[in-house]
Amino acid sequence: EPEVTQTPSHQVTQMGQEVILRCVPISNHLYFYWYRQILGQKVEFLVSFYNNEISEKSEIFDDQFSVERPDGSNFTLKIRSTKLEDSAMYFCASNNRGEEQFFGPGTRLTVL
Amino acid sequence: GQSLEQPSEVTAVEGAIVQINCTYQTSGFYGLSWYQQHDGGAPTFLSYNGLDGLEETGRFSSFLSRSDSYGYLLLQELQMKDSASYFCAVPNSGGYQKVTFGTGTKLQVIP
């Protein structure tokens, strides 16, 4: 069964450094999403992406964040200058419109 | 904006039935979804209600009352593997491009 994959599973970085989180959505999906989840808290929407552009973003998704689909399979989230409060689990998801989103296993980001 | 409230924790006995409630306040309403998340895992879609009433999928059912801004997830014949967090979620538009998740309910199933 096709699934969303994410790399790395765990990323440790120093405050102020740039990180890129990578996702490979399900191959025939057209809509892509990033969410984050701080430990013990709810899942928070960051951004959705369709047709090579951002379609929606949340208040969390400020100028420090960017997304890109550099080729036909990858979808990346870049954080330019990480802060301590960016430490969280980051989930990528994809679908073909509709209510069901398919989530990847997540990348745990730890900012020191 | 959107806000969804759920009880933080629920404990139930293996084999029993449990109901997890979700009340919401939204600027527009396009349906209510439910996701399951095991510790350390990814959210997994369980069900969706676009209209009032009950939707059944195996041991899981989900109910929606739009007039009461309320829904619930019903889990029957509880199994130990059902121990997980459960989130209700609403899309912000009919295009489902932005989804707001509820506060989450941690279900513990005990023998």
PDB file of C-alpha atoms in Angstrom, chain B residues 33-107:
ATOM      1  CA  SER B  33     -13.252  14.168  10.864  1.00  0.00           C
ATOM      2  CA  TRP B  34     -11.674  11.870  13.421  1.00  0.00           C
ATOM      3  CA  TYR B  35      -8.072  10.729  13.595  1.00  0.00           C
ATOM      4  CA  GLN B  36      -6.309   8.171  15.772  1.00  0.00           C
ATOM      5  CA  GLN B  37      -2.718   8.627  16.907  1.00  0.00           C
ATOM      6  CA  HIS B  38      -0.707   6.057  18.822  1.00  0.00           C
ATOM      7  CA  ASP B  39       2.174   7.313  20.951  1.00  0.00           C
ATOM      8  CA  GLY B  40       5.058   8.274  18.699  1.00  0.00           C
ATOM      9  CA  GLY B  41       3.006   7.577  15.592  1.00  0.00           C
ATOM     10  CA  ALA B  42       1.319   9.504  12.837  1.00  0.00           C
ATOM     11  CA  PRO B  43      -2.342  10.491  12.842  1.00  0.00           C
ATOM     12  CA  THR B  44      -4.488   8.003  10.952  1.00  0.00           C
ATOM     13  CA  PHE B  45      -7.854   8.937   9.468  1.00  0.00           C
ATOM     14  CA  LEU B  46     -10.809   7.116  11.011  1.00  0.00           C
ATOM     15  CA  SER B  47     -14.028   8.710   9.802  1.00  0.00           C
ATOM     16  CA  TYR B  48     -15.805  11.765   8.459  1.00  0.00           C
ATOM     17  CA  ASN B  49     -19.276  13.230   8.979  1.00  0.00           C
ATOM     18  CA  GLY B  50     -20.500  15.776   6.464  1.00  0.00           C
ATOM     19  CA  LEU B  51     -24.144  15.459   7.437  1.00  0.00           C
ATOM     20  CA  ASP B  52     -25.976  14.955  10.726  1.00  0.00           C
ATOM     21  CA  GLY B  53     -26.277  11.427  11.960  1.00  0.00           C
ATOM     22  CA  LEU B  54     -24.255   8.331  12.572  1.00  0.00           C
ATOM     23  CA  GLU B  55     -21.536   6.876  10.335  1.00  0.00           C
ATOM     24  CA  GLU B  56     -20.415   3.345  11.133  1.00  0.00           C
ATOM     25  CA  THR B  57     -17.118   1.730  10.186  1.00  0.00           C
ATOM     26  CA  GLY B  58     -16.649  -1.591  11.890  1.00  0.00           C
ATOM     27  CA  ARG B  59     -16.173  -1.159  15.630  1.00  0.00           C
ATOM     28  CA  PHE B  60     -15.962   2.617  15.249  1.00  0.00           C
ATOM     29  CA  SER B  61     -18.895   4.980  14.695  1.00  0.00           C
ATOM     30  CA  SER B  62     -18.984   8.747  14.492  1.00  0.00           C
ATOM     31  CA  PHE B  63     -21.924  11.043  15.094  1.00  0.00           C
ATOM     32  CA  LEU B  64     -22.562  14.644  14.175  1.00  0.00           C
ATOM     33  CA  SER B  65     -25.167  17.190  15.225  1.00  0.00           C
ATOM     34  CA  ARG B  66     -24.573  20.448  13.399  1.00  0.00           C
ATOM     35  CA  SER B  67     -27.325  22.256  15.286  1.00  0.00           C
ATOM     36  CA  ASP B  68     -25.511  21.474  18.556  1.00  0.00           C
ATOM     37  CA  SER B  69     -21.992  21.997  17.129  1.00  0.00           C
ATOM     38  CA  TYR B  70     -21.192  18.609  18.578  1.00  0.00           C
ATOM     39  CA  GLY B  71     -19.909  15.265  17.496  1.00  0.00           C
ATOM     40  CA  TYR B  72     -18.616  12.098  19.049  1.00  0.00           C
ATOM     41  CA  LEU B  73     -16.598   9.026  18.245  1.00  0.00           C
ATOM     42  CA  LEU B  74     -17.944   5.744  19.583  1.00  0.00           C
ATOM     43  CA  LEU B  75     -15.614   2.796  20.010  1.00  0.00           C
ATOM     44  CA  GLN B  76     -17.202  -0.592  20.669  1.00  0.00           C
ATOM     45  CA  GLU B  77     -15.714  -3.878  21.856  1.00  0.00           C
ATOM     46  CA  LEU B  78     -12.645  -2.034  23.047  1.00  0.00           C
ATOM     47  CA  GLN B  79      -9.298  -3.714  22.546  1.00  0.00           C
ATOM     48  CA  MET B  80      -5.982  -2.927  24.207  1.00  0.00           C
ATOM     49  CA  LYS B  81      -4.662  -1.701  20.857  1.00  0.00           C
ATOM     50  CA  ASP B  82      -7.307   1.054  20.881  1.00  0.00           C
ATOM     51  CA  SER B  83      -5.243   2.842  23.554  1.00  0.00           C
ATOM     52  CA  ALA B  84      -4.239   5.980  21.679  1.00  0.00           C
ATOM     53  CA  SER B  85      -5.074   9.652  21.317  1.00  0.00           C
ATOM     54  CA  TYR B  86      -8.116  10.608  19.290  1.00  0.00           C
ATOM     55  CA  PHE B  87      -8.501  13.965  17.576  1.00  0.00           C
ATOM     56  CA  CYS B  88     -11.516  15.536  15.970  1.00  0.00           C
ATOM     57  CA  ALA B  89     -10.735  17.909  13.111  1.00  0.00           C
ATOM     58  CA  VAL B  90     -12.528  20.385  10.870  1.00  0.00           C
ATOM     59  CA  PRO B  91     -11.556  21.841   7.500  1.00  0.00           C
ATOM     60  CA  ASN B  92     -11.635  25.630   7.212  1.00  0.00           C
ATOM     61  CA  SER B  93     -13.252  25.546   3.793  1.00  0.00           C
ATOM     62  CA  GLY B  94     -14.929  23.195   1.384  1.00  0.00           C
ATOM     63  CA  GLY B  95     -11.563  22.635  -0.251  1.00  0.00           C
ATOM     64  CA  TYR B  96     -10.162  21.086   2.937  1.00  0.00           C
ATOM     65  CA  GLN B  97      -6.962  22.972   2.380  1.00  0.00           C
ATOM     66  CA  LYS B  98      -6.572  23.961   6.014  1.00  0.00           C
ATOM     67  CA  VAL B  99      -7.551  21.604   8.804  1.00  0.00           C
ATOM     68  CA  THR B 100      -7.846  22.488  12.478  1.00  0.00           C
ATOM     69  CA  PHE B 101      -7.409  19.673  14.964  1.00  0.00           C
ATOM     70  CA  GLY B 102      -9.066  19.401  18.364  1.00  0.00           C
ATOM     71  CA  THR B 103      -7.246  19.264  21.655  1.00  0.00           C
ATOM     72  CA  GLY B 104      -7.165  15.464  21.599  1.00  0.00           C
ATOM     73  CA  THR B 105      -8.422  12.770  23.971  1.00  0.00           C
ATOM     74  CA  LYS B 106      -6.027  10.198  25.340  1.00  0.00           C
ATOM     75  CA  LEU B 107      -7.860   6.880  25.669  1.00  0.00           C
TER      76      LEU B 107
END
